[in-house]
CSV table of C-alpha atoms (C1' of nucleotides) in Angstrom, one decimal:
chain,number,residue,atom,x,y,z
J,1,MET,CA,14.8,2.7,-27.1
J,2,GLU,CA,15.7,6.2,-26.0
J,3,THR,CA,17.4,6.4,-22.6
J,4,TYR,CA,14.6,8.5,-21.2
J,5,ASN,CA,11.9,5.9,-21.6
J,6,ARG,CA,14.2,3.1,-20.6
J,7,ILE,CA,14.8,4.8,-17.3
J,8,LEU,CA,11.0,5.3,-16.8
J,9,GLU,CA,10.3,1.7,-17.4
J,10,SER,CA,13.0,0.4,-15.1
J,11,ALA,CA,12.0,2.9,-12.4
J,12,ALA,CA,8.3,2.1,-12.7
J,13,GLU,CA,9.0,-1.5,-12.1
J,14,LEU,CA,11.2,-0.8,-9.0
J,15,PHE,CA,8.9,1.8,-7.5
J,16,ALA,CA,5.8,-0.4,-8.0
J,17,ASN,CA,7.3,-3.4,-6.3
J,18,GLN,CA,9.3,-1.7,-3.5
J,19,GLY,CA,7.9,1.8,-3.0
J,20,PHE,CA,9.5,5.2,-3.3
J,21,GLU,CA,11.7,5.1,-0.2
J,22,ALA,CA,13.1,1.6,-0.7
J,23,VAL,CA,14.4,2.3,-4.2
J,24,SER,CA,17.7,4.3,-4.6
J,25,MET,CA,18.9,6.3,-7.5
J,26,ARG,CA,21.7,3.7,-7.8
J,27,ASP,CA,19.1,0.9,-8.1
J,28,ILE,CA,17.3,2.7,-10.9
J,29,ALA,CA,20.6,3.5,-12.6
J,30,LYS,CA,21.7,-0.2,-12.5
J,31,ALA,CA,18.4,-1.4,-13.9
J,32,SER,CA,18.7,1.2,-16.7
J,33,HIS,CA,22.4,0.3,-17.4
J,34,LEU,CA,23.6,3.6,-16.3
J,35,LYS,CA,25.4,5.2,-13.4
J,36,ALA,CA,23.4,7.2,-10.9
J,37,PRO,CA,24.7,10.7,-11.9
J,38,SER,CA,23.4,10.1,-15.5
J,39,LEU,CA,19.9,10.1,-14.2
J,40,TYR,CA,20.2,13.7,-13.3
J,41,ASN,CA,20.6,14.7,-17.0
J,42,HIS,CA,17.0,13.5,-17.5
J,43,PHE,CA,15.3,14.3,-14.2
J,44,ARG,CA,15.8,17.1,-11.7
J,45,ASP,CA,15.8,14.8,-8.7
J,46,LYS,CA,14.3,11.6,-7.4
J,47,ASN,CA,10.9,13.1,-6.8
J,48,ALA,CA,10.6,14.4,-10.3
J,49,LEU,CA,11.6,11.0,-11.6
J,50,TYR,CA,8.9,9.3,-9.5
J,51,GLN,CA,6.2,11.8,-10.7
J,52,SER,CA,7.3,11.2,-14.3
J,53,CYS,CA,6.9,7.5,-13.7
J,54,LEU,CA,3.4,7.9,-12.5
J,55,LYS,CA,2.4,10.0,-15.5
J,56,PHE,CA,4.2,7.5,-17.8
J,57,VAL,CA,2.3,4.5,-16.3
J,58,PHE,CA,-1.0,6.2,-15.9
J,59,ARG,CA,-1.0,7.5,-19.5
J,60,GLN,CA,-3.4,6.1,-22.1
J,61,HIS,CA,-4.7,3.6,-19.6
J,62,ASN,CA,-8.3,4.0,-20.9
J,63,ALA,CA,-7.8,3.2,-24.6
J,64,GLN,CA,-9.4,-0.3,-24.2
J,65,LEU,CA,-12.0,1.0,-21.8
J,66,GLN,CA,-13.1,3.7,-24.3
J,67,ALA,CA,-13.7,1.0,-26.9
J,68,VAL,CA,-16.2,-0.6,-24.5
J,69,PHE,CA,-18.0,2.7,-23.9
J,70,ASP,CA,-18.1,3.4,-27.7
J,71,SER,CA,-19.4,-0.1,-28.6
J,72,GLN,CA,-23.0,-0.4,-29.7
J,73,VAL,CA,-24.1,-3.1,-27.3
J,74,SER,CA,-26.6,-3.2,-24.4
J,75,TYR,CA,-25.8,-1.4,-21.2
J,76,GLU,CA,-25.6,-4.7,-19.4
J,77,THR,CA,-22.9,-5.9,-21.9
J,78,GLN,CA,-21.0,-2.6,-21.5
J,79,LEU,CA,-20.9,-3.0,-17.7
J,80,ARG,CA,-19.7,-6.6,-18.1
J,81,GLY,CA,-17.1,-5.3,-20.5
J,82,VAL,CA,-15.8,-2.5,-18.2
J,83,ILE,CA,-15.3,-5.0,-15.4
J,84,GLN,CA,-13.6,-7.6,-17.7
J,85,VAL,CA,-11.3,-5.0,-19.2
J,86,SER,CA,-10.4,-3.4,-16.0
J,87,LEU,CA,-9.7,-6.7,-14.3
J,88,LYS,CA,-7.5,-7.8,-17.2
J,89,ARG,CA,-5.6,-4.5,-17.1
J,90,MET,CA,-4.9,-4.9,-13.4
J,91,ALA,CA,-3.7,-8.4,-13.9
J,92,ASP,CA,-1.6,-7.8,-16.9
J,93,ASP,CA,0.0,-4.5,-15.8
J,94,GLN,CA,0.9,-5.1,-12.2
J,95,ASN,CA,3.0,-1.9,-12.1
J,96,PHE,CA,-0.1,0.1,-12.9
J,97,ARG,CA,-2.1,-1.6,-10.1
J,98,LEU,CA,0.7,-1.3,-7.5
J,99,LEU,CA,1.4,2.3,-8.2
J,100,ILE,CA,-2.3,3.1,-7.8
J,101,GLN,CA,-2.4,1.3,-4.5
J,102,ARG,CA,0.8,2.9,-3.3
J,103,GLU,CA,-0.6,6.4,-4.1
J,104,LEU,CA,-3.8,5.5,-2.3
J,105,LEU,CA,-1.7,4.7,0.8
J,106,GLN,CA,0.1,8.0,0.7
J,107,ASN,CA,-3.0,9.8,1.9
J,108,ASP,CA,-1.8,13.1,0.4
J,109,GLN,CA,-4.6,15.4,-0.8
J,110,GLN,CA,-2.8,16.7,-3.8
J,111,ARG,CA,-1.7,13.3,-5.0
J,112,LEU,CA,-5.1,11.7,-4.4
J,113,LYS,CA,-6.6,14.5,-6.5
J,114,PHE,CA,-4.1,13.8,-9.3
J,115,LEU,CA,-4.8,10.1,-9.1
J,116,ALA,CA,-8.6,10.6,-9.2
J,117,GLN,CA,-8.5,13.0,-12.2
J,118,GLU,CA,-5.7,11.3,-14.2
J,119,VAL,CA,-6.7,7.7,-13.7
J,120,MET,CA,-10.3,7.4,-12.6
J,121,ALA,CA,-12.4,10.4,-13.5
J,122,ASP,CA,-13.0,9.6,-17.2
J,123,THR,CA,-13.9,6.0,-16.5
J,124,CYS,CA,-16.2,7.0,-13.6
J,125,ASP,CA,-18.1,9.5,-15.7
J,126,GLN,CA,-18.7,7.0,-18.5
J,127,LEU,CA,-19.6,4.3,-16.0
J,128,GLU,CA,-22.1,6.6,-14.3
J,129,LYS,CA,-23.9,7.0,-17.6
J,130,ILE,CA,-24.3,3.3,-18.0
J,131,LEU,CA,-25.5,2.9,-14.4
J,132,LYS,CA,-28.0,5.7,-14.8
J,133,HIS,CA,-29.6,3.8,-17.7
J,134,LEU,CA,-29.6,0.5,-15.9
J,135,SER,CA,-30.9,1.9,-12.6
J,136,PRO,CA,-31.6,5.6,-12.2
J,137,GLU,CA,-32.3,5.3,-8.5
J,138,ALA,CA,-29.2,3.4,-7.4
J,139,ASP,CA,-26.3,5.0,-5.5
J,140,HIS,CA,-23.9,5.3,-8.4
J,141,HIS,CA,-21.0,6.6,-6.5
J,142,PHE,CA,-21.2,3.6,-4.1
J,143,ILE,CA,-21.4,1.2,-7.0
J,144,ILE,CA,-18.5,2.7,-8.9
J,145,THR,CA,-16.2,2.7,-5.9
J,146,SER,CA,-17.3,-0.9,-5.1
J,147,ILE,CA,-16.3,-2.0,-8.6
J,148,MET,CA,-12.9,-0.3,-8.2
J,149,SER,CA,-12.6,-2.0,-4.9
J,150,LEU,CA,-13.3,-5.5,-6.2
J,151,VAL,CA,-11.3,-5.1,-9.3
J,152,LEU,CA,-8.2,-4.0,-7.4
J,153,PHE,CA,-8.5,-6.4,-4.4
J,154,HIS,CA,-9.3,-9.6,-6.2
J,155,ILE,CA,-6.1,-9.2,-8.2
J,156,GLN,CA,-4.0,-8.0,-5.2
J,157,ILE,CA,-5.0,-10.9,-3.0
J,158,ALA,CA,-4.2,-13.7,-5.6
J,159,PRO,CA,-0.9,-14.8,-3.8
J,160,MET,CA,-2.8,-14.9,-0.5
J,161,ARG,CA,-5.7,-17.1,-1.5
J,162,GLU,CA,-3.9,-20.3,-0.8
J,163,PHE,CA,-3.8,-19.2,2.9
J,164,LEU,CA,-7.5,-18.5,3.1
J,165,PRO,CA,-10.3,-21.0,3.5
J,166,SER,CA,-11.7,-22.5,0.3
J,167,GLY,CA,-9.5,-20.7,-2.1
J,168,THR,CA,-9.3,-22.7,-5.4
J,169,SER,CA,-7.5,-22.3,-8.7
J,170,GLN,CA,-10.6,-20.8,-10.3
J,171,HIS,CA,-10.2,-17.8,-8.1
J,172,LEU,CA,-7.0,-17.0,-10.0
J,173,ASP,CA,-8.9,-17.0,-13.3
J,174,ILE,CA,-9.8,-13.5,-14.3
J,175,HIS,CA,-12.7,-14.7,-16.5
J,176,TYR,CA,-14.3,-16.4,-13.6
J,177,LEU,CA,-13.6,-13.5,-11.3
J,178,SER,CA,-15.0,-10.9,-13.7
J,179,ASP,CA,-18.2,-13.0,-14.1
J,180,GLN,CA,-18.6,-13.2,-10.3
J,181,ILE,CA,-18.0,-9.4,-9.8
J,182,PHE,CA,-20.4,-8.6,-12.6
J,183,GLN,CA,-23.1,-10.7,-11.1
J,184,LEU,CA,-22.5,-9.2,-7.7
J,185,ILE,CA,-22.9,-5.7,-9.0
J,186,TYR,CA,-25.5,-6.3,-11.7
J,187,GLN,CA,-28.1,-7.8,-9.3
J,188,THR,CA,-28.0,-4.6,-7.3
J,189,LEU,CA,-29.2,-2.7,-10.3
J,190,LEU,CA,-32.2,-4.8,-11.0
J,191,PRO,CA,-35.6,-4.0,-9.5
J,192,SER,CA,-36.1,-6.3,-6.5
X,1,MET,CA,2.9,2.9,30.8
X,2,GLU,CA,5.9,0.7,30.4
X,3,THR,CA,8.5,1.9,27.9
X,4,TYR,CA,8.1,-1.2,25.8
X,5,ASN,CA,4.4,-0.6,25.0
X,6,ARG,CA,5.0,3.1,24.5
X,7,ILE,CA,7.6,2.4,21.8
X,8,LEU,CA,5.2,-0.1,20.1
X,9,GLU,CA,2.4,2.5,20.0
X,10,SER,CA,4.6,5.2,18.7
X,11,ALA,CA,6.2,3.0,16.1
X,12,ALA,CA,2.8,1.5,14.9
X,13,GLU,CA,1.6,5.0,14.3
X,14,LEU,CA,4.7,5.9,12.3
X,15,PHE,CA,5.0,2.7,10.3
X,16,ALA,CA,1.3,2.7,9.5
X,17,ASN,CA,1.4,6.2,8.1
X,18,GLN,CA,4.8,6.3,6.4
X,19,GLY,CA,5.8,2.7,5.8
X,20,PHE,CA,8.8,0.8,7.1
X,21,GLU,CA,11.5,2.4,5.0
X,22,ALA,CA,10.4,6.0,5.5
X,23,VAL,CA,10.6,5.7,9.3
X,24,SER,CA,13.9,5.9,11.0
X,25,MET,CA,14.9,4.6,14.5
X,26,ARG,CA,15.5,8.2,15.4
X,27,ASP,CA,11.9,9.1,14.5
X,28,ILE,CA,10.6,6.3,16.6
X,29,ALA,CA,12.9,7.3,19.5
X,30,LYS,CA,11.7,10.9,19.3
X,31,ALA,CA,8.0,9.9,19.3
X,32,SER,CA,8.7,7.6,22.4
X,33,HIS,CA,10.7,10.3,24.2
X,34,LEU,CA,13.9,8.4,24.0
X,35,LYS,CA,17.2,8.4,22.1
X,36,ALA,CA,17.7,5.9,19.3
X,37,PRO,CA,20.2,3.6,21.1
X,38,SER,CA,17.7,3.0,23.9
X,39,LEU,CA,15.4,1.2,21.4
X,40,TYR,CA,18.0,-1.5,21.1
X,41,ASN,CA,17.5,-2.5,24.8
X,42,HIS,CA,14.0,-3.6,23.8
X,43,PHE,CA,14.3,-4.8,20.3
X,44,ARG,CA,17.1,-6.6,18.5
X,45,ASP,CA,16.9,-4.3,15.4
X,46,LYS,CA,14.5,-2.3,13.3
X,47,ASN,CA,13.0,-5.4,11.7
X,48,ALA,CA,12.2,-7.0,15.0
X,49,LEU,CA,10.6,-3.8,16.2
X,50,TYR,CA,8.4,-3.7,13.1
X,51,GLN,CA,7.4,-7.3,13.5
X,52,SER,CA,6.5,-6.7,17.1
X,53,CYS,CA,4.4,-3.7,16.0
X,54,LEU,CA,2.4,-6.0,13.7
X,55,LYS,CA,1.8,-8.5,16.4
X,56,PHE,CA,0.9,-5.7,18.8
X,57,VAL,CA,-1.6,-4.1,16.5
X,58,PHE,CA,-3.0,-7.4,15.1
X,59,ARG,CA,-3.6,-8.9,18.5
X,60,GLN,CA,-7.1,-9.3,20.0
X,61,HIS,CA,-8.6,-7.7,16.9
X,62,ASN,CA,-11.4,-10.2,16.9
X,63,ALA,CA,-12.8,-9.7,20.3
X,64,GLN,CA,-15.8,-7.7,19.0
X,65,LEU,CA,-16.2,-10.0,16.1
X,66,GLN,CA,-16.3,-13.1,18.3
X,67,ALA,CA,-19.2,-11.5,20.2
X,68,VAL,CA,-21.1,-11.3,16.9
X,69,PHE,CA,-20.5,-14.9,16.1
X,70,ASP,CA,-21.5,-16.0,19.6
X,71,SER,CA,-24.7,-14.0,19.6
X,72,GLN,CA,-28.0,-15.9,19.3
X,73,VAL,CA,-29.5,-14.0,16.4
X,74,SER,CA,-30.3,-15.0,12.8
X,75,TYR,CA,-27.6,-15.7,10.3
X,76,GLU,CA,-28.7,-12.6,8.3
X,77,THR,CA,-28.2,-10.4,11.4
X,78,GLN,CA,-24.9,-12.0,12.1
X,79,LEU,CA,-23.7,-11.2,8.6
X,80,ARG,CA,-24.9,-7.7,9.0
X,81,GLY,CA,-23.0,-7.5,12.3
X,82,VAL,CA,-19.8,-8.8,10.9
X,83,ILE,CA,-19.8,-6.1,8.2
X,84,GLN,CA,-20.7,-3.4,10.7
X,85,VAL,CA,-18.1,-4.3,13.2
X,86,SER,CA,-15.4,-4.8,10.7
X,87,LEU,CA,-16.1,-1.5,9.0
X,88,LYS,CA,-16.1,0.3,12.3
X,89,ARG,CA,-12.9,-1.3,13.3
X,90,MET,CA,-11.2,-0.2,10.1
X,91,ALA,CA,-12.5,3.4,10.5
X,92,ASP,CA,-11.6,3.7,14.2
X,93,ASP,CA,-8.2,2.0,14.1
X,94,GLN,CA,-6.5,3.4,11.0
X,95,ASN,CA,-3.1,2.0,12.1
X,96,PHE,CA,-4.7,-1.5,11.9
X,97,ARG,CA,-6.0,-0.9,8.4
X,98,LEU,CA,-2.9,0.7,7.1
X,99,LEU,CA,-0.6,-1.9,8.4
X,100,ILE,CA,-2.8,-4.6,6.8
X,101,GLN,CA,-2.7,-2.8,3.5
X,102,ARG,CA,1.0,-2.2,3.6
X,103,GLU,CA,1.6,-5.9,4.3
X,104,LEU,CA,-0.6,-6.8,1.4
X,105,LEU,CA,1.6,-4.6,-0.8
X,106,GLN,CA,4.8,-6.3,0.3
X,107,ASN,CA,3.9,-9.4,-1.7
X,108,ASP,CA,6.1,-11.6,0.5
X,109,GLN,CA,4.8,-15.2,0.8
X,110,GLN,CA,5.8,-15.6,4.4
X,111,ARG,CA,4.4,-12.3,5.5
X,112,LEU,CA,1.1,-12.9,3.6
X,113,LYS,CA,0.8,-16.2,5.3
X,114,PHE,CA,1.3,-14.6,8.7
X,115,LEU,CA,-1.2,-11.9,7.9
X,116,ALA,CA,-3.8,-14.5,6.7
X,117,GLN,CA,-3.4,-16.7,9.7
X,118,GLU,CA,-3.0,-14.0,12.4
X,119,VAL,CA,-5.6,-11.5,11.2
X,120,MET,CA,-8.0,-13.2,8.8
X,121,ALA,CA,-8.3,-16.9,9.3
X,122,ASP,CA,-10.5,-17.0,12.4
X,123,THR,CA,-13.0,-14.5,11.0
X,124,CYS,CA,-13.0,-16.2,7.6
X,125,ASP,CA,-13.8,-19.6,9.2
X,126,GLN,CA,-16.7,-18.2,11.3
X,127,LEU,CA,-18.0,-16.2,8.3
X,128,GLU,CA,-17.9,-19.3,6.2
X,129,LYS,CA,-20.2,-21.1,8.6
X,130,ILE,CA,-22.7,-18.3,8.4
X,131,LEU,CA,-22.6,-18.2,4.6
X,132,LYS,CA,-23.0,-22.0,4.4
X,133,HIS,CA,-26.3,-21.7,6.3
X,134,LEU,CA,-27.5,-18.7,4.2
X,135,SER,CA,-26.5,-20.2,0.9
X,136,PRO,CA,-24.9,-23.6,0.7
X,137,GLU,CA,-24.2,-23.4,-3.0
X,138,ALA,CA,-22.6,-20.0,-3.2
X,139,ASP,CA,-18.8,-19.4,-3.7
X,140,HIS,CA,-17.9,-18.6,-0.1
X,141,HIS,CA,-14.3,-17.8,-0.8
X,142,PHE,CA,-15.3,-15.2,-3.4
X,143,ILE,CA,-17.9,-13.7,-1.0
X,144,ILE,CA,-15.5,-13.5,2.0
X,145,THR,CA,-12.8,-11.9,0.0
X,146,SER,CA,-15.3,-9.5,-1.5
X,147,ILE,CA,-16.4,-8.4,1.9
X,148,MET,CA,-12.8,-7.9,2.9
X,149,SER,CA,-12.3,-5.8,-0.2
X,150,LEU,CA,-15.2,-3.6,0.3
X,151,VAL,CA,-14.6,-3.0,4.0
X,152,LEU,CA,-11.0,-2.0,3.4
X,153,PHE,CA,-11.5,0.1,0.3
X,154,HIS,CA,-14.6,2.0,1.3
X,155,ILE,CA,-12.7,3.3,4.3
X,156,GLN,CA,-9.5,3.8,2.4
X,157,ILE,CA,-10.9,6.1,-0.3
X,158,ALA,CA,-12.8,8.3,2.1
X,159,PRO,CA,-10.4,11.3,1.5
X,160,MET,CA,-10.6,10.7,-2.3
X,161,ARG,CA,-14.4,10.7,-2.6
X,162,GLU,CA,-14.6,14.5,-3.1
X,163,PHE,CA,-12.6,14.1,-6.3
X,164,LEU,CA,-14.9,11.4,-7.7
X,165,PRO,CA,-18.3,11.9,-9.3
X,166,SER,CA,-21.4,12.0,-7.1
X,167,GLY,CA,-19.5,11.6,-3.8
X,168,THR,CA,-21.7,12.9,-1.0
X,169,SER,CA,-21.3,13.2,2.8
X,170,GLN,CA,-23.3,10.0,3.3
X,171,HIS,CA,-20.5,8.1,1.8
X,172,LEU,CA,-18.4,9.0,4.8
X,173,ASP,CA,-21.0,7.6,7.2
X,174,ILE,CA,-20.0,4.0,8.2
X,175,HIS,CA,-23.6,3.1,9.1
X,176,TYR,CA,-24.7,4.0,5.6
X,177,LEU,CA,-21.8,2.2,4.1
X,178,SER,CA,-22.2,-1.0,6.1
X,179,ASP,CA,-25.9,-1.1,5.1
X,180,GLN,CA,-25.0,-0.7,1.4
X,181,ILE,CA,-22.2,-3.4,1.6
X,182,PHE,CA,-24.5,-5.7,3.5
X,183,GLN,CA,-27.2,-5.4,0.8
X,184,LEU,CA,-24.8,-5.9,-2.0
X,185,ILE,CA,-23.5,-9.1,-0.4
X,186,TYR,CA,-26.8,-10.4,1.0
X,187,GLN,CA,-28.7,-10.4,-2.2
X,188,THR,CA,-26.1,-12.7,-3.8
X,189,LEU,CA,-27.0,-15.3,-1.2
X,190,LEU,CA,-30.7,-15.3,-1.8
X,191,PRO,CA,-32.3,-17.7,-4.3
X,192,SER,CA,-32.9,-15.8,-7.5
C,1,DG,C1',17.8,1.2,31.1
C,2,DT,C1',19.2,5.4,29.2
C,3,DC,C1',22.5,8.1,27.6
C,4,DT,C1',26.8,10.2,24.5
C,5,DA,C1',29.9,9.2,21.1
C,6,DT,C1',31.0,7.1,17.1
C,7,DA,C1',31.7,3.5,13.7
C,8,DG,C1',30.7,2.3,9.0
C,9,DG,C1',27.8,2.3,5.2
C,10,DC,C1',24.5,4.0,2.0
C,11,DG,C1',21.6,7.8,0.6
C,12,DG,C1',20.8,12.0,-2.8
C,13,DA,C1',23.0,15.1,-5.3
C,14,DT,C1',27.0,17.9,-7.7
C,15,DA,C1',31.6,19.1,-10.1
C,16,DG,C1',34.0,18.6,-13.8
C,17,DA,C1',36.6,15.4,-17.2
C,18,DC,C1',35.7,13.2,-21.6
L,1,DG,C1',25.1,12.5,-22.3
L,2,DT,C1',27.8,9.6,-19.6
L,3,DC,C1',31.2,8.9,-16.7
L,4,DT,C1',34.6,9.1,-12.1
L,5,DA,C1',35.3,11.2,-8.0
L,6,DT,C1',33.5,13.2,-4.2
L,7,DC,C1',30.6,15.9,-0.7
L,8,DC,C1',27.8,15.6,3.1
L,9,DG,C1',24.1,14.0,5.6
L,10,DC,C1',21.4,10.4,7.5
L,11,DC,C1',21.0,5.7,8.4
L,12,DT,C1',21.4,1.3,11.5
L,13,DA,C1',23.8,-0.4,15.0
L,14,DT,C1',27.4,-0.8,18.8
L,15,DA,C1',30.7,0.5,22.7
L,16,DG,C1',30.9,1.9,26.9
L,17,DA,C1',30.0,5.6,30.7
L,18,DC,C1',26.5,6.5,34.2
DNA sequence: GTCTATAGGCGGATAGAC
DNA sequence: GTCTATCCGCCTATAGAC
């Protein structure tokens, strides 16, 4: 693999797990089998390297999701699919999840806007169409953000479940979790 | 105020907003109107100061919640109250919320255990009792963690809502949000 | 208890050889 | 493009005066 991408992969892993400040250029260099000064042949400085990491990890994240939106199945099944695929993505690509959550914690307007547009906007728009069909009257923004919340948090909290009451092994199973999240959301959309 | 508590308050603010690594002892000293070496008369090192911050901020967080659990109202009203009070606490005490979320990101077994026991366990146990009465058959662990998820996230993404589809000013109103979260959760508990 | 001075190490970043 | 050598500033933490 080219050096450039190898650096990005190593750096993404480190930044995701330790955060921007806790990772040094020497750490990234070591993980990339380089010395620190070599990094500066590929990136202007540490900040530019971090930003490139974000773009690298956030890229093409919606390929699987788009397949769900394009499928010719009922809106109910599409909603179930969006939740399943998103949850699986967060579980499989922890760097993706962690970098999103670290960006959310930064509380920087510009970076929040980038995150919203780069990672969330497309999926939100498609999801809104589904929800409009399932329940025109519902608060779609609240439902979409609630789905984001549940998908992120139920993966994040996995290592903590053993310390909370009634946590069982099924709560680590993403199929079980996505069923539960789907039901929680779906019943809101039905006429009461 | 005594120096000791003044340091903790300044440090909590800084750690919550910038994270452990990004805050220097000099920063904390300046915010406490001291020089850095003076901090070492009160805390062994930076780590001990951070841990003391956590204990300081996490302390007596459940006073208001306990009042809800002790009140003589219906279980439905108690559940609504728990959500309202938790959401308000997260909105009013951003340091509390941010420090929780930063601890969750650390992914350190010991610290997750501390967070679970110190901050969440009591409320979870009391909440479980309410849920058992409202719906003995439900997955209480899933419901409790979903409430935590929604309470944290709907406060966290406030500054991002303007960049997401259909975000309106009512989504910044904690009364509206707590009603929506309550309804989302409560309907799961009813016989279908 | 707070300060000044400072040790000792690690951080980001650059110069220049190969 | 990668390296060694190095600059220089900031970091945590300590020593010791007041």
